[in-house]
Coordinates of N, CA and C in Angstrom, one line a residue:
X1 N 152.1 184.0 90.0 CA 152.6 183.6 88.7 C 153.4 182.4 88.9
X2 N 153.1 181.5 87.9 CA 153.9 180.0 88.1 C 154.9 179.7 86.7
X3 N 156.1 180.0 86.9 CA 156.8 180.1 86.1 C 157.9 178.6 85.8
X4 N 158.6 178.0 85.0 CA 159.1 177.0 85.3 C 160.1 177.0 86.6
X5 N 160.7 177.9 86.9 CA 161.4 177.9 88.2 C 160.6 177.8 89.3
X6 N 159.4 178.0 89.4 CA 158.7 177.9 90.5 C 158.1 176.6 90.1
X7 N 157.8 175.9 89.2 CA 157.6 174.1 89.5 C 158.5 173.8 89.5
X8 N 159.9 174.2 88.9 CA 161.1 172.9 89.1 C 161.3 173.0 90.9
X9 N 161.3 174.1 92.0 CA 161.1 174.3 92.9 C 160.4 173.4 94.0
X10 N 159.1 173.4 93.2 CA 157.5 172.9 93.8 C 158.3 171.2 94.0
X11 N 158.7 170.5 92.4 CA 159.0 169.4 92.2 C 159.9 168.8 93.1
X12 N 161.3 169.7 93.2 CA 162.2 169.3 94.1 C 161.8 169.2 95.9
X13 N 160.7 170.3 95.7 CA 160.0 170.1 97.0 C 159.2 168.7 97.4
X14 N 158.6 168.3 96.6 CA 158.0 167.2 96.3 C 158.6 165.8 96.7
X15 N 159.9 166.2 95.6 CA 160.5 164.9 95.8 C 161.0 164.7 97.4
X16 N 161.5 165.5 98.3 CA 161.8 165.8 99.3 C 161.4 165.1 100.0
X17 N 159.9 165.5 100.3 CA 158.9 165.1 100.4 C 158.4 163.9 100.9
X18 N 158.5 163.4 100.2 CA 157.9 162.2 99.8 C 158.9 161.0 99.9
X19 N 160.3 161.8 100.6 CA 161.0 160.9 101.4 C 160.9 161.4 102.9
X20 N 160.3 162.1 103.4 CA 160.1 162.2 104.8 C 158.4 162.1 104.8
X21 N 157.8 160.9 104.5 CA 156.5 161.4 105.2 C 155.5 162.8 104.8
X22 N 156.0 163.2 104.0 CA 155.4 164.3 103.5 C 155.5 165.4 104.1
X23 N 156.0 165.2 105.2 CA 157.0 166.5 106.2 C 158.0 167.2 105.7
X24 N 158.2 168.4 106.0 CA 159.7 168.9 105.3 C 159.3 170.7 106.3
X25 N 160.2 170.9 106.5 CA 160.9 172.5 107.2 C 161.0 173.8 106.2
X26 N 160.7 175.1 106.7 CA 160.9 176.0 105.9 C 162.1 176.1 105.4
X27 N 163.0 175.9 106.2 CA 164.3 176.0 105.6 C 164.4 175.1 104.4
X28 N 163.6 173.7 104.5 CA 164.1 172.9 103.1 C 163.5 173.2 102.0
X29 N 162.1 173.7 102.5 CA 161.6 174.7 101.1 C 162.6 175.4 100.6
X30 N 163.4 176.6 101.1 CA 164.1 177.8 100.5 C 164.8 177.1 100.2
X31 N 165.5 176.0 100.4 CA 166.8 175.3 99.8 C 166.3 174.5 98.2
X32 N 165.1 174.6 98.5 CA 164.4 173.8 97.1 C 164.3 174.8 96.0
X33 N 163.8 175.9 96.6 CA 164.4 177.3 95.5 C 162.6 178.3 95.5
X34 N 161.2 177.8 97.4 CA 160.5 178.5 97.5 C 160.4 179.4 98.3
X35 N 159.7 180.7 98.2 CA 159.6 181.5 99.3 C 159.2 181.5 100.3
X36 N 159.1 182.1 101.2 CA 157.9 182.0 102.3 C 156.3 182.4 101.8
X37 N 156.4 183.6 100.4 CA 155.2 183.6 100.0 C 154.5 182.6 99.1
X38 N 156.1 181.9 98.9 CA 154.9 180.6 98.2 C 154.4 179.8 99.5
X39 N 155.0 179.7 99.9 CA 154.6 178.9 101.3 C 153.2 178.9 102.0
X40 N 152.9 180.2 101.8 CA 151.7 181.0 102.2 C 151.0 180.6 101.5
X41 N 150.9 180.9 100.7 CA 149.7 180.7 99.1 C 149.7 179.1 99.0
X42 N 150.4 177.9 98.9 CA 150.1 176.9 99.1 C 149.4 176.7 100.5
X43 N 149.7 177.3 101.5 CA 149.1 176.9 102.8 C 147.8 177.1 102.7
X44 N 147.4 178.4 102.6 CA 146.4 179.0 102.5 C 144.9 178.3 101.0
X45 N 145.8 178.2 100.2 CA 145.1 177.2 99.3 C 144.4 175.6 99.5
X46 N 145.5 175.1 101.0 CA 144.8 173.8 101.4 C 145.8 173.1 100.8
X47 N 147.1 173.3 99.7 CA 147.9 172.5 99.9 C 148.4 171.9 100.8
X48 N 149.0 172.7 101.8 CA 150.0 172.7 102.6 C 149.1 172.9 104.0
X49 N 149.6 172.0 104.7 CA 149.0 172.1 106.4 C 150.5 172.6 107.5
X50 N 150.1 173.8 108.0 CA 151.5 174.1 109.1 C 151.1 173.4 109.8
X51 N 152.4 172.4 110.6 CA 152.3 171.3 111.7 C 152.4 172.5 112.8
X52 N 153.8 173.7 112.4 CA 154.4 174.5 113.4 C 154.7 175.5 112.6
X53 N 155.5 176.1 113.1 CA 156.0 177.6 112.3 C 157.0 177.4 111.3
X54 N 157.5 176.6 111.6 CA 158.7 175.9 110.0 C 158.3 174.5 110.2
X55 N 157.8 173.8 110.3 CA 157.2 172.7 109.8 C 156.1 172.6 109.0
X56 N 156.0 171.8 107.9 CA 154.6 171.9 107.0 C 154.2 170.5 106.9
X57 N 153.6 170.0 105.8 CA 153.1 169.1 105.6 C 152.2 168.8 104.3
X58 N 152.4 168.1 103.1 CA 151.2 168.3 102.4 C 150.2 167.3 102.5
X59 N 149.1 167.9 102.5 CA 147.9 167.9 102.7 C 147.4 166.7 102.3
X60 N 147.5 166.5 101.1 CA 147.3 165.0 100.6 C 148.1 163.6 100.9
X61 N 149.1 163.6 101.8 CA 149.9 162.5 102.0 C 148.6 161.9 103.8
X62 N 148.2 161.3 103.8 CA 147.4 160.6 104.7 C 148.5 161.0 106.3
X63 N 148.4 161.3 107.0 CA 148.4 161.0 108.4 C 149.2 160.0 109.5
X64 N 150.5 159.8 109.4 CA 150.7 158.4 110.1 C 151.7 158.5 111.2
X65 N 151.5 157.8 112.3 CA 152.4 158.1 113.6 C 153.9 158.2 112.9
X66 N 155.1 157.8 111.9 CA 156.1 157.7 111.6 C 156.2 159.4 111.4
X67 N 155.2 160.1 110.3 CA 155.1 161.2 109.9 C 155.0 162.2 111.3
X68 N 154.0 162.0 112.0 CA 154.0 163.0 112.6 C 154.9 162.9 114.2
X69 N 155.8 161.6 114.0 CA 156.7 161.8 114.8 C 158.1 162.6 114.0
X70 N 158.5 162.5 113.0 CA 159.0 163.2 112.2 C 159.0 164.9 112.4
X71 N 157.9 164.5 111.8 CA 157.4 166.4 111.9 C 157.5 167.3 113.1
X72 N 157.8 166.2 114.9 CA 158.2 167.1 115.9 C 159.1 167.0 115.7
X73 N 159.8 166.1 115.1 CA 161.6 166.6 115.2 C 162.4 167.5 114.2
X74 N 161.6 167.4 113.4 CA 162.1 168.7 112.6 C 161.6 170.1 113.2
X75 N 160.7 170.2 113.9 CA 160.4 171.3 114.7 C 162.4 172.0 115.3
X76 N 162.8 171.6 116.1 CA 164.2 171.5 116.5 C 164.9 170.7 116.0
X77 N 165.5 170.5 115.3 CA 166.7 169.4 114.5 C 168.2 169.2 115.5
X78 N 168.2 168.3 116.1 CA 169.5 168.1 117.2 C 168.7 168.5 118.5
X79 N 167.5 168.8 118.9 CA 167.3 169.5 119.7 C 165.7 168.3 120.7
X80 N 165.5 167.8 119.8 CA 164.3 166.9 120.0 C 164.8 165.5 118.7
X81 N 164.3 164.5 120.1 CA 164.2 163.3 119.6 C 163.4 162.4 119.9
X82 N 163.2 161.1 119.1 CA 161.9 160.0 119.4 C 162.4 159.8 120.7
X83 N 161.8 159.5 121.7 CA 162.0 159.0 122.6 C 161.0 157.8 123.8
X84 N 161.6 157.1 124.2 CA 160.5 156.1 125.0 C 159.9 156.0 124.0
X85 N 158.2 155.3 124.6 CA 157.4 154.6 123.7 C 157.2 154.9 122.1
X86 N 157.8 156.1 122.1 CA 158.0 156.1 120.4 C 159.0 156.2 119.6
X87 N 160.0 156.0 120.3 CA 161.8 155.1 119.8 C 161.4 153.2 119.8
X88 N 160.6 152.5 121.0 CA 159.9 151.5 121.3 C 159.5 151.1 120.3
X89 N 158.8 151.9 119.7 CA 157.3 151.6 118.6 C 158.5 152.0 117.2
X90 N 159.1 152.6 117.0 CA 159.8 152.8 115.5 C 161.0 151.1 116.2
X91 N 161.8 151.0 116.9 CA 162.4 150.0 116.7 C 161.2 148.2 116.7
X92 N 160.0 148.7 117.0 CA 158.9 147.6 116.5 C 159.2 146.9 118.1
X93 N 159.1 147.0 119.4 CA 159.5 146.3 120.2 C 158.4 146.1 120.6
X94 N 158.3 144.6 121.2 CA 156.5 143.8 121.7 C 156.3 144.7 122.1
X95 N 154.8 144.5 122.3 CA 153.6 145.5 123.0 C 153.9 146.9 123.0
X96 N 154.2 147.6 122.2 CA 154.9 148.8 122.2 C 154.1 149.1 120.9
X97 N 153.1 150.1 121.1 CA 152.2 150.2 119.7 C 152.5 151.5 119.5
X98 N 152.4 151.9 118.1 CA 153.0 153.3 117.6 C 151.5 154.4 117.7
X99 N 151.8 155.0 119.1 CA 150.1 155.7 119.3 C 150.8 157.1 120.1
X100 N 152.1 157.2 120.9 CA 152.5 158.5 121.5 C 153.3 158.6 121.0
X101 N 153.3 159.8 120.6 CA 155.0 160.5 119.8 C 155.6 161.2 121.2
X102 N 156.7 160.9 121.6 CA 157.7 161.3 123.2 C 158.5 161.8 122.4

């Protein structure tokens, strides 16, 4: 059932979103106001791609080393960070191409 609390939810999810790369954590779901069984039901629908077990992703935002260096760090928050050639590659330094996430 999709009621307006569950799109004003979806929306704030969205907007989230769509400032990280299209990455976002379970926990930022529930803070947006979704369940884990929405979580499910979008996943399972092909919205939503699990990167990890509390990391997601939706589906339609294209693929890009910034994103899916993101998405390991939200895996652990304080716990994992960009590092070497892909701290290199986000500060844009020569010869330093954005291709390993460390």
């Amino acid at each position: 059932m999709r009621d307006g609390t569950s799109n004003r939810a979806a929306e704030r999810l969205t907007r989230l979103a769509r400032s990280q790369y299209g990455v976002f954590t379970r926990q930022q779901a529930h803070t947006c106001g979704l369940t884990d069984d929405s979580l499910w039901r979008r996943t399972k629908s092909g919205l939503l791609v699990a990167e990890s077990k509390n990391v997601f992703r939706f589906a339609v935002v294209p693929q890009s080393f910034k994103q899916m260096l993101l998405a390991q760090c939200l895996r652990a928050p304080g716990r994992i960070w960009a590092s070497h050639r892909a701290a290199g590659a986000l500060w844009q330094l020569d010869e330093i191409l954005p291709e390993v996430v460390e």
